[in-house]
């Protein structure tokens, strides 16, 4: 007999790792104990040399499906006493190691459907392979007293399962049953009695609007097949056009959408994100679910409550975040009752507290991989690995941007990119952001050595980052917006500091550039420490400043004036209706004088302008991305791409001029060309032009990889066309997947830039 101390690192909290170790030890005849100690699992093991070697090998090879063993260290130790036990958790620092909330596993789904089972139709059924995790954690290590289940004492039957190594609920911290666990109820005017799920389903079938308390917050639910119910929800929520997410079981989903094998796997994954899927012709959904779109956001039921409610309703359900327009999602009972009054008719409630707000994750399959568009429930807070030569990086707190905000905390070669926190231009979201910052840094015992912020000094996140730096005596590292986008794509793809520079294409709305102007369509040459712009889209004045981001006809006027000349714009009969009743003369005077008309090279505003010209965008957008989404949905066929002119560099900066595109587009409109073909030609022309500019930059600087990021690259057609053009030129595209390409990934890029600048 020999003894060993074995230390396991990685994702080993909340995944059933200690029960797995216990069962493995008994199977191999190992004596000793296992316990949590912060990020680590410590094992004191005894056995023959062969048994210990087999035990250590199996710890990684046979670990639970949700675990991620990143390191395993062994050293000699005294032989422990006979038997094997799970010891109480020890002290230790926890940095990144909590598993996200996990969708209901097949075994628990079967149990709630079995009339003979103790948990038949129980809405809070879970085991070590599924159920709430991050949404209920109040402290670490992950033990029941440090969760919102602390107030529910286990009944004898649950305690017996919890203590039984042969049971799949052995040390399942959220274990519960109808006798001792959380309970459901339905509240609101005229709510029927009886079983809350059955009564709620009856209300939904009757066209009523319900608030449903879930894992990370409340949803607003209605019958997704009822035009009247969807219209009522939109009117009450003041959400006229933004698509609504739909929840459907597998059979319903197959009837509604075209689903590839890769997309089916994503829907069935434990993370259970909202997935953008193409609608089938004649799908039984209200047309108001996603007006003008060819895709819908569809998600599988991921809690027992969802499975029960869908089965009782017998139809797909809208499941959209429960909030008033632009406000954060409600996740506390009293806040929901107040904020959702007048929107919902009833509340399906439960008494398990939610520790933190978690919006649903959103993803789509594009360019050969699943691309995360919003990181939330099911994905956060899984850590992201940094390239191997970041192992000795100092800990960084990165604050992200103003829109789609998220935080990033790093520990050596691992980064914790937080869940989606919302747009900080809303006061309530800003307050929630500060609460999330305190929550994350305390929960993960993070002690940063440097704070990274966006270059824009007026972002709330930047101001807060500077204040934290001043209060704690920490250096603050400003990172240019598009450099952060490129660095995020590089780091996720394993690009090492030692690999040198890449070319990069950054396409988004707006970000403050190194020269103090607004950027949004750039070609860069950058490594982690520095970035230089080598090409840009020709800038236009944004008349009215922020108003140009909300009213697409404003950038349309600026683009057309520049490309065609004002006289041609004023005399073109096809444009008369576009600008009828608009203060064109006033805006032109503003642009001429540079009065509240900052110049910007923005891909987002170019998309808005083309959508406005093609009649795909309203005069005033109701949500960010509305015009660009409509333009992508309209694109049809594979026409010849519209031309853009690449001017040679002047003072080291080349310019991608869209004027030829506008001239051909106007001619096509006059000729009555189908709108779908024009939209497609625009997408492919933009992809071709930027890929060519990036290829020129790569050749000039001896580079072989091109990073692609920015919110505009969430457009699948544009991304796939750009990737195809780059590969045809022998270049390696570095494309984000787990890190959102939009500003939700900014903090990740800021963190690696700040870390690299602090390393030798």
XYZ file of C-alpha atoms in Angstrom, residues 7-729:
723
model
C -4.878 17.856 -6.285
C -7.352 18.337 -9.141
C -7.946 21.771 -10.704
C -10.504 22.989 -13.241
C -14.304 23.012 -13.279
C -14.878 20.745 -10.309
C -17.538 22.692 -8.361
C -21.202 21.752 -8.710
C -20.649 18.967 -11.253
C -20.818 15.931 -8.990
C -17.054 15.583 -8.929
C -16.697 14.511 -5.299
C -19.410 11.815 -5.594
C -17.683 10.637 -8.771
C -14.375 10.392 -6.894
C -16.095 8.503 -4.077
C -17.591 5.896 -6.422
C -14.370 5.580 -8.399
C -12.359 5.016 -5.221
C -14.691 2.252 -4.066
C -14.572 0.581 -7.471
C -10.769 0.546 -7.513
C -10.248 -0.308 -3.857
C -8.802 3.118 -2.938
C -9.013 4.310 0.675
C -8.898 7.908 1.904
C -11.057 11.017 1.436
C -11.968 13.815 -0.983
C -12.889 17.417 -0.240
C -13.353 20.784 -1.920
C -10.774 23.472 -1.198
C -11.613 26.593 -3.168
C -10.840 26.029 -6.858
C -9.296 22.671 -6.021
C -10.422 19.202 -5.144
C -8.002 17.553 -2.731
C -7.842 13.766 -2.541
C -5.921 11.772 0.053
C -5.682 8.332 -1.549
C -4.185 5.001 -0.594
C -3.812 1.779 -2.550
C -1.422 -0.326 -4.577
C 0.750 1.457 -7.126
C -1.296 -0.008 -9.972
C -4.578 1.012 -8.339
C -3.346 4.570 -7.681
C -2.164 4.931 -11.269
C -5.505 3.680 -12.586
C -7.324 6.007 -10.160
C -5.369 9.095 -11.284
C -5.875 8.257 -14.964
C -9.624 7.795 -14.512
C -10.007 11.116 -12.673
C -9.505 12.883 -15.980
C -10.707 10.298 -18.471
C -13.982 9.405 -16.748
C -14.888 12.713 -15.062
C -18.552 13.822 -15.044
C -19.759 15.330 -18.299
C -19.999 18.832 -16.818
C -16.532 18.733 -15.250
C -13.376 20.077 -16.865
C -10.158 18.680 -15.383
C -7.410 21.156 -16.255
C -4.661 19.945 -13.927
C -3.822 16.956 -11.753
C -0.842 16.939 -9.376
C 0.326 13.904 -7.356
C 2.768 13.700 -4.493
C 3.591 11.001 -1.894
C 1.674 11.078 1.375
C 1.043 8.772 4.340
C -1.296 5.856 3.729
C -4.785 6.927 4.909
C -7.102 4.946 7.170
C -9.320 2.263 5.627
C -12.529 3.278 3.890
C -13.246 6.317 1.701
C -15.359 9.354 2.581
C -16.342 12.818 1.386
C -14.839 15.198 3.921
C -16.216 18.685 4.740
C -15.043 21.424 2.390
C -11.828 23.155 3.374
C -10.661 26.729 3.044
C -9.281 27.994 -0.233
C -9.495 30.818 -2.708
C -12.054 30.420 -5.465
C -11.363 32.302 -8.671
C -13.126 30.738 -11.660
C -14.750 27.397 -11.123
C -18.547 27.481 -10.788
C -20.545 25.541 -13.327
C -23.445 27.322 -15.061
C -27.074 26.358 -14.628
C -27.714 23.086 -16.432
C -30.786 21.982 -18.382
C -32.861 19.112 -17.008
C -31.185 15.771 -17.724
C -33.004 12.815 -19.378
C -33.232 10.890 -16.099
C -34.994 13.757 -14.317
C -37.281 14.348 -17.305
C -38.316 10.700 -17.162
C -38.895 10.958 -13.426
C -41.275 13.913 -13.588
C -43.255 12.059 -16.279
C -43.546 8.842 -14.240
C -46.756 8.658 -12.139
C -45.085 6.127 -9.839
C -42.085 8.359 -9.076
C -41.791 10.399 -5.898
C -41.119 13.515 -7.967
C -43.899 13.025 -10.490
C -44.735 16.474 -11.926
C -42.413 18.152 -9.444
C -41.162 21.413 -10.947
C -37.843 21.532 -9.059
C -36.502 18.051 -9.776
C -32.721 17.932 -10.254
C -29.661 15.757 -9.650
C -25.874 16.030 -9.838
C -26.111 16.148 -13.643
C -28.607 18.991 -13.949
C -30.422 21.860 -12.311
C -29.614 25.304 -10.954
C -26.012 26.175 -10.090
C -24.732 29.726 -10.681
C -28.196 31.253 -10.225
C -28.462 29.917 -6.655
C -24.848 30.237 -5.438
C -24.312 32.802 -2.692
C -20.770 31.757 -1.765
C -18.094 29.167 -2.401
C -17.211 26.346 -1.999
C -20.410 25.110 -3.604
C -22.282 23.528 -0.693
C -25.988 23.755 0.145
C -25.550 26.306 2.980
C -23.945 28.642 0.410
C -26.930 28.516 -1.957
C -30.469 29.857 -1.960
C -31.553 26.301 -1.069
C -30.209 26.869 2.454
C -33.697 27.633 3.739
C -35.101 24.272 2.624
C -34.280 21.477 5.076
C -34.047 18.050 3.472
C -36.719 15.539 4.357
C -35.576 12.042 5.404
C -36.091 10.635 1.902
C -34.007 13.374 0.244
C -31.359 13.077 2.949
C -31.111 9.341 2.271
C -30.565 9.996 -1.458
C -28.061 12.761 -0.715
C -26.053 10.404 1.535
C -26.207 7.353 -0.751
C -23.099 7.001 -2.979
C -25.079 4.795 -5.354
C -27.761 7.437 -5.932
C -27.504 10.018 -8.717
C -28.436 12.669 -6.141
C -25.460 11.833 -3.928
C -24.284 15.272 -2.734
C -26.597 17.095 -5.172
C -26.788 20.439 -3.401
C -30.171 21.639 -4.825
C -31.857 18.292 -4.045
C -35.561 18.721 -3.291
C -38.921 16.994 -3.485
C -42.579 17.952 -2.957
C -42.224 17.263 0.758
C -39.303 19.561 1.520
C -38.439 21.707 -1.478
C -39.637 24.830 -3.227
C -43.276 25.093 -4.196
C -45.268 26.722 -6.993
C -48.308 28.944 -6.865
C -50.315 31.089 -9.262
C -51.287 34.599 -8.279
C -53.195 37.432 -9.891
C -56.749 38.510 -10.531
C -59.204 35.745 -11.504
C -56.574 33.000 -11.396
C -58.145 29.547 -11.290
C -57.452 27.184 -8.428
C -56.017 23.695 -8.530
C -52.616 22.659 -9.804
C -50.666 25.876 -10.630
C -49.144 24.491 -13.848
C -52.469 23.225 -15.170
C -54.153 26.516 -14.286
C -51.346 28.566 -15.864
C -51.553 26.529 -19.066
C -55.298 27.122 -19.218
C -54.723 30.873 -18.970
C -52.125 30.742 -21.737
C -54.453 28.791 -24.028
C -57.076 31.445 -23.315
C -54.785 34.170 -24.676
C -53.621 35.565 -21.353
C -50.152 36.942 -20.619
C -48.217 35.383 -17.732
C -45.026 36.093 -15.831
C -43.155 32.840 -15.168
C -40.402 32.731 -12.579
C -37.533 30.611 -13.828
C -33.896 29.987 -12.918
C -32.261 33.346 -13.609
C -35.270 35.613 -13.630
C -38.819 36.016 -14.876
C -40.083 35.422 -18.405
C -43.220 36.850 -19.943
C -45.103 34.012 -21.616
C -48.004 33.801 -24.020
C -49.377 31.478 -26.701
C -46.909 31.752 -29.601
C -49.558 30.598 -32.086
C -52.058 33.339 -31.173
C -51.745 36.591 -33.164
C -53.975 38.368 -30.637
C -51.924 37.250 -27.623
C -48.640 38.241 -29.289
C -50.058 41.617 -30.314
C -51.295 42.220 -26.764
C -47.901 41.349 -25.319
C -46.146 43.707 -27.750
C -48.511 46.555 -26.979
C -48.206 46.153 -23.217
C -44.445 45.680 -23.284
C -43.954 48.526 -25.797
C -41.902 46.246 -28.015
C -43.273 46.851 -31.526
C -40.806 44.882 -33.679
C -37.950 43.221 -31.780
C -38.226 39.436 -32.227
C -39.648 37.364 -29.384
C -38.052 34.094 -28.268
C -40.123 30.936 -28.525
C -39.868 27.840 -26.302
C -40.787 24.510 -27.848
C -40.128 20.836 -27.246
C -38.257 18.780 -29.803
C -41.313 17.656 -31.806
C -42.730 21.196 -31.871
C -39.334 22.601 -32.866
C -39.042 20.180 -35.793
C -42.447 21.308 -37.021
C -41.509 24.988 -36.814
C -37.913 25.213 -38.018
C -35.307 23.729 -40.291
C -32.780 22.223 -37.876
C -29.393 20.842 -38.908
C -27.723 18.072 -36.873
C -25.340 20.661 -35.398
C -28.245 22.891 -34.405
C -30.153 19.950 -32.923
C -27.110 19.167 -30.778
C -26.962 22.786 -29.623
C -30.647 22.775 -28.666
C -30.147 19.581 -26.661
C -26.920 20.764 -25.007
C -26.987 21.291 -21.220
C -26.516 25.040 -21.822
C -29.857 25.178 -23.735
C -29.360 28.582 -25.427
C -31.842 30.474 -27.525
C -30.823 29.415 -31.029
C -31.567 31.408 -34.195
C -33.170 28.932 -36.600
C -34.728 29.295 -40.078
C -38.513 29.104 -40.057
C -40.336 26.535 -42.146
C -42.916 27.768 -44.602
C -46.353 27.634 -43.043
C -45.037 27.195 -39.492
C -47.869 27.517 -36.969
C -46.665 30.685 -35.268
C -48.177 34.122 -34.960
C -46.650 36.384 -37.636
C -45.888 38.952 -34.947
C -43.247 36.709 -33.335
C -40.438 37.986 -35.589
C -41.814 40.505 -38.112
C -39.930 40.457 -41.414
C -37.483 37.784 -40.283
C -36.691 34.380 -41.756
C -35.315 33.102 -38.451
C -36.753 32.882 -34.981
C -35.044 32.562 -31.623
C -36.031 29.121 -30.383
C -35.060 27.392 -27.147
C -35.790 24.039 -25.619
C -37.425 23.788 -22.188
C -34.552 23.693 -19.710
C -36.270 23.298 -16.328
C -38.868 20.795 -15.131
C -41.315 23.686 -14.816
C -40.870 24.504 -18.514
C -41.378 20.865 -19.514
C -44.562 20.645 -17.454
C -45.944 23.976 -18.687
C -45.290 23.197 -22.357
C -46.873 19.771 -22.047
C -49.944 21.225 -20.353
C -50.274 24.077 -22.866
C -49.816 21.775 -25.848
C -48.325 24.496 -28.042
C -45.145 26.592 -28.360
C -44.908 29.505 -25.980
C -43.345 32.945 -26.209
C -40.711 33.202 -23.451
C -39.268 36.688 -23.472
C -37.366 38.485 -20.720
C -39.722 39.954 -18.162
C -39.007 43.657 -18.169
C -40.344 46.932 -19.345
C -38.683 48.284 -22.480
C -34.893 48.733 -21.939
C -35.087 47.922 -18.203
C -33.256 44.934 -16.701
C -35.014 41.590 -16.428
C -36.966 41.185 -13.184
C -35.631 38.444 -10.917
C -36.958 39.299 -7.454
C -40.594 38.608 -6.589
C -41.579 42.049 -5.320
C -39.790 43.830 -8.169
C -41.606 41.611 -10.659
C -44.976 42.315 -9.099
C -44.313 46.052 -9.349
C -42.537 46.332 -12.700
C -44.772 43.884 -14.579
C -48.081 45.255 -13.311
C -50.161 46.170 -16.331
C -48.127 43.868 -18.597
C -49.072 40.419 -17.303
C -52.388 38.994 -16.188
C -50.984 36.528 -13.650
C -47.754 35.294 -12.079
C -46.557 31.682 -11.905
C -44.344 31.971 -8.834
C -42.080 29.829 -6.696
C -40.276 30.381 -3.407
C -36.697 29.457 -4.325
C -34.776 32.770 -4.292
C -32.652 33.713 -7.313
C -29.169 34.834 -6.309
C -28.437 36.779 -9.490
C -30.137 37.842 -12.707
C -29.222 35.656 -15.703
C -30.656 36.362 -19.139
C -30.876 33.436 -21.538
C -27.862 32.865 -23.764
C -28.332 33.415 -27.509
C -26.393 31.697 -30.301
C -26.542 30.867 -33.993
C -24.693 28.468 -36.258
C -22.590 30.357 -38.820
C -19.346 29.812 -40.717
C -19.094 26.222 -39.519
C -19.501 26.734 -35.775
C -21.934 27.749 -33.069
C -21.427 31.474 -32.409
C -22.540 32.927 -29.080
C -24.332 36.245 -29.472
C -25.274 36.734 -25.825
C -23.535 34.970 -22.965
C -25.869 34.252 -20.098
C -27.713 31.415 -18.396
C -26.154 28.069 -19.279
C -22.781 29.509 -20.341
C -21.664 31.949 -17.641
C -19.528 31.713 -15.614
C -17.582 28.932 -17.366
C -13.991 30.199 -17.612
C -12.369 30.733 -20.967
C -8.779 29.609 -21.501
C -6.249 32.222 -22.536
C -3.360 31.375 -24.864
C -0.645 29.332 -23.207
C 1.853 32.168 -22.837
C -0.573 34.115 -20.608
C -0.064 31.685 -17.709
C 1.938 34.250 -15.727
C -0.326 37.204 -16.526
C -1.340 39.502 -13.651
C -5.000 39.411 -12.594
C -7.057 41.927 -14.565
C -10.480 43.451 -14.014
C -11.876 44.530 -17.400
C -14.962 46.732 -17.433
C -16.294 46.307 -20.983
C -18.272 48.923 -22.883
C -21.502 50.883 -22.726
C -23.815 48.532 -24.641
C -24.252 44.781 -24.081
C -22.018 45.212 -21.072
C -20.116 42.382 -19.429
C -17.185 42.162 -17.021
C -14.090 40.017 -17.297
C -11.880 38.791 -14.434
C -8.641 36.966 -15.231
C -6.538 34.586 -13.160
C -3.389 33.643 -15.034
C -4.348 31.803 -18.201
C -8.081 31.683 -17.390
C -10.689 34.373 -17.859
C -14.153 34.650 -16.407
C -16.326 36.599 -18.832
C -19.499 37.492 -16.978
C -23.056 37.034 -18.069
C -24.770 39.722 -20.145
C -25.477 42.756 -17.964
C -27.328 45.058 -20.381
C -26.952 48.574 -21.769
C -25.474 51.035 -19.308
C -27.183 54.064 -20.823
C -30.229 52.915 -18.817
C -29.900 54.046 -15.176
C -31.427 50.858 -13.741
C -29.038 48.718 -15.801
C -26.116 50.806 -14.633
C -27.069 50.174 -11.024
C -27.392 46.446 -11.771
C -23.943 46.513 -13.400
C -22.360 47.909 -10.240
C -24.143 45.270 -8.159
C -22.883 42.532 -10.512
C -19.345 43.893 -10.244
C -19.465 43.654 -6.450
C -21.058 40.206 -6.667
C -18.504 38.733 -9.103
C -15.397 40.146 -7.454
C -16.575 38.961 -4.013
C -17.807 35.544 -5.147
C -14.572 34.747 -6.956
C -12.263 36.494 -4.453
C -10.760 38.549 -7.265
C -7.922 40.944 -6.441
C -6.918 42.707 -9.651
C -3.489 44.145 -10.311
C -4.746 46.341 -13.162
C -8.102 47.670 -14.383
C -8.859 47.738 -18.133
C -11.387 50.168 -19.598
C -12.605 51.358 -22.982
C -10.843 54.377 -24.417
C -14.108 56.364 -24.314
C -13.946 58.457 -21.117
C -17.711 58.992 -20.852
C -18.787 55.354 -20.742
C -20.212 54.546 -17.347
C -18.062 51.407 -17.196
C -14.937 53.454 -17.985
C -15.723 56.039 -15.314
C -16.316 53.296 -12.780
C -13.064 51.577 -13.770
C -11.078 54.768 -13.282
C -12.764 55.272 -9.903
C -11.862 51.734 -8.824
C -8.277 52.288 -9.914
C -8.035 55.533 -7.976
C -9.654 54.093 -4.856
C -7.419 51.007 -4.770
C -4.234 52.556 -6.107
C -4.329 50.356 -9.233
C -3.110 51.258 -12.716
C -5.873 51.762 -15.283
C -5.247 50.573 -18.840
C -7.427 52.224 -21.531
C -7.921 49.947 -24.553
C -9.176 51.191 -27.903
C -12.584 49.711 -28.735
C -11.653 47.873 -31.929
C -8.293 46.715 -30.619
C -10.266 44.993 -27.841
C -12.545 43.330 -30.416
C -9.516 41.995 -32.316
C -7.743 40.829 -29.167
C -10.837 38.907 -28.076
C -10.954 37.024 -31.379
C -7.226 36.343 -31.220
C -7.248 35.058 -27.643
C -10.249 32.789 -28.072
C -8.525 31.183 -31.046
C -5.408 30.469 -29.000
C -3.236 33.103 -30.681
C -0.162 33.445 -28.486
C 1.714 36.640 -27.735
C 4.705 34.966 -29.330
C 2.776 34.510 -32.595
C 3.077 38.217 -33.362
C 0.647 40.432 -35.206
C -2.476 39.749 -37.246
C -4.576 41.771 -39.627
C -8.050 42.508 -38.349
C -11.449 43.561 -39.665
C -13.607 45.401 -37.121
C -17.174 46.078 -38.224
C -19.636 47.518 -35.720
C -21.664 50.612 -34.920
C -19.350 53.081 -33.239
C -16.287 53.079 -31.026
C -13.914 55.869 -30.088
C -10.778 55.681 -32.218
C -7.184 56.521 -31.392
C -7.583 59.824 -33.237
C -10.604 60.906 -31.187
C -13.107 60.268 -34.001
C -15.806 57.599 -34.211
C -14.717 54.335 -35.848
C -16.850 51.417 -36.917
C -15.472 49.861 -40.119
C -11.715 49.415 -39.929
C -8.851 47.215 -41.043
C -6.183 46.976 -38.358
C -2.746 45.483 -37.893
C -2.348 44.539 -34.262
C -0.808 42.317 -31.653
C -1.954 42.207 -28.047
C 0.002 45.256 -26.965
C -0.732 47.697 -29.760
C -2.897 48.290 -32.793
C -2.668 50.453 -35.887
C -5.427 51.286 -38.347
C -4.392 50.730 -41.984
C -7.763 51.076 -43.797
C -11.254 52.359 -43.109
C -14.649 52.834 -44.683
C -14.979 56.378 -46.006
C -16.465 58.392 -43.131
C -19.732 60.309 -43.261
C -21.100 62.966 -40.905
C -23.703 61.637 -38.483
C -26.193 64.488 -38.447
C -27.684 64.789 -34.991
C -25.052 62.585 -33.346
C -26.801 59.750 -31.519
C -30.001 60.472 -33.445
C -28.297 59.068 -36.545
C -28.114 55.684 -34.815
C -31.878 55.714 -34.281
C -33.108 57.234 -37.558
C -31.663 55.421 -40.609
C -32.671 58.107 -43.091
C -30.022 60.418 -41.600
C -26.992 58.266 -42.562
C -28.770 57.494 -45.856
C -28.853 61.213 -46.684
C -25.168 61.593 -45.782
C -24.120 58.597 -47.889
C -26.164 59.613 -50.913
C -25.027 63.242 -50.780
C -21.421 62.068 -50.736
C -21.817 59.437 -53.474
C -24.202 61.158 -55.882
C -24.104 64.845 -55.047
C -26.906 66.855 -53.509
C -28.420 67.935 -56.803
C -28.806 64.341 -57.943
C -30.340 63.347 -54.608
C -32.835 66.215 -54.728
C -33.991 65.414 -58.248
C -34.174 61.619 -58.056
C -37.857 60.562 -58.051
C -37.098 57.361 -56.134
C -35.733 59.384 -53.207
C -38.542 61.894 -52.903
C -40.626 59.623 -50.673
C -37.614 58.653 -48.573
C -36.976 62.246 -47.490
C -40.480 63.724 -47.701
C -41.195 65.821 -44.629
C -37.648 65.418 -43.296
C -35.546 68.462 -42.277
C -33.036 67.807 -45.061
C -31.864 71.412 -45.370
C -31.264 71.666 -41.628
C -29.272 68.445 -41.538
C -27.158 69.499 -44.487
C -26.370 72.768 -42.788
C -25.324 70.855 -39.671
C -23.096 68.573 -41.737
C -21.535 71.503 -43.588
C -20.695 73.320 -40.365
C -19.729 70.215 -38.398
C -22.369 71.122 -35.842
C -23.470 68.015 -33.909
C -22.466 65.977 -36.942
C -19.373 63.935 -36.002
C -17.701 62.065 -38.839
C -17.686 58.289 -38.512
C -16.615 55.241 -40.487
C -19.458 53.033 -39.305
C -20.496 49.721 -40.843
C -23.617 49.754 -38.679
C -24.754 53.058 -40.122
C -23.998 51.827 -43.655
C -26.314 48.864 -43.079
C -28.960 51.234 -41.684
C -28.684 53.470 -44.733
C -29.029 50.649 -47.278
C -31.993 49.214 -45.361
C -33.640 52.646 -45.355
C -33.146 53.034 -49.105
C -34.668 49.601 -49.780
C -37.694 50.375 -47.595
C -36.707 47.805 -44.970
C -36.338 50.190 -42.032
C -38.797 52.549 -40.355
C -38.000 56.235 -39.997
C -37.178 55.585 -36.344
C -35.847 52.251 -35.134
C -37.540 50.575 -32.199
C -34.449 48.553 -31.221
C -30.756 48.352 -31.993
C -29.992 46.309 -35.084
C -33.541 46.465 -36.437
C -32.527 47.784 -39.855
C -29.506 45.486 -40.235
C -31.551 42.426 -39.247
C -34.187 43.298 -41.839
C -31.502 43.726 -44.501
C -29.950 40.331 -43.716
C -33.370 38.661 -43.735
C -34.180 40.183 -47.127
C -30.927 39.067 -48.816
C -31.671 36.375 -51.379
C -29.667 34.598 -54.055
C -26.047 34.962 -55.114
C -25.872 37.991 -57.403
C -22.637 39.687 -58.390
C -21.394 41.742 -55.432
C -21.743 45.498 -55.517
C -18.443 47.321 -56.064
C -16.574 49.344 -53.452
C -13.416 51.217 -54.388
C -10.208 50.686 -52.414
C -8.161 53.882 -52.562
C -4.401 53.481 -52.089
C -3.006 54.464 -48.682
C -2.384 58.107 -47.925
C -0.300 58.735 -44.821
C -0.535 55.003 -44.148
C -4.346 54.835 -44.302
C -6.247 53.264 -47.203
C -9.913 54.055 -47.754
C -12.763 51.764 -48.780
C -15.143 53.984 -50.704
C -18.806 52.868 -50.990
C -19.711 55.526 -53.595
C -19.676 53.012 -56.515
C -21.980 50.751 -54.499
C -24.521 53.535 -54.108
C -24.449 54.397 -57.812
C -25.103 50.780 -58.871
C -27.718 50.352 -56.164
C -29.619 53.419 -57.345
C -29.502 52.155 -60.937
C -30.834 48.774 -59.811
C -33.672 50.455 -57.953
C -34.597 52.445 -61.033
C -34.566 49.226 -63.061
C -36.868 47.497 -60.585
C -34.391 44.829 -59.517
C -35.760 42.552 -56.746
C -35.027 43.866 -53.286
C -33.621 40.535 -52.113
C -31.013 40.534 -54.861
C -29.950 44.088 -54.013
C -29.632 43.224 -50.326
C -27.537 40.157 -51.193
C -25.275 42.108 -53.551
C -24.651 44.649 -50.800
C -23.635 41.996 -48.269
C -21.303 40.233 -50.648
C -19.778 43.458 -51.934
C -18.950 44.643 -48.424
C -17.432 41.257 -47.543
C -15.335 41.221 -50.711
C -14.047 44.763 -50.199
C -12.984 44.316 -46.584
C -11.465 40.903 -47.227
C -9.408 42.432 -50.059
C -8.268 45.316 -47.851
C -7.296 42.901 -45.070
C -5.441 40.682 -47.549
C -3.485 43.714 -48.775
C -2.593 44.598 -45.184
C -1.550 41.021 -44.447
C 0.661 40.872 -47.519
C 2.254 44.233 -46.781
C 3.145 43.208 -43.230
C 3.954 39.533 -43.812
C 0.938 38.231 -41.853
C -1.080 35.038 -42.363
C -4.114 35.452 -40.055
C -7.046 37.881 -39.964
C -9.184 38.471 -36.851
C -12.871 39.255 -37.440
C -15.074 40.849 -34.804
C -17.595 43.582 -34.028
C -21.356 43.346 -33.761
C -21.938 43.542 -37.519
C -20.238 40.140 -37.853
C -23.221 38.569 -36.081
C -24.724 38.761 -39.565
C -24.244 35.184 -40.782
C -24.246 36.017 -44.488
C -21.611 38.717 -44.089
C -19.437 36.558 -41.833
C -19.553 33.519 -44.095
C -18.796 35.539 -47.213
C -15.859 37.311 -45.543
C -14.431 34.042 -44.225
C -14.746 32.472 -47.671
C -12.912 35.374 -49.344
C -10.102 35.272 -46.771
C -9.613 31.524 -47.077
C -9.536 31.833 -50.852
C -6.567 34.171 -50.374
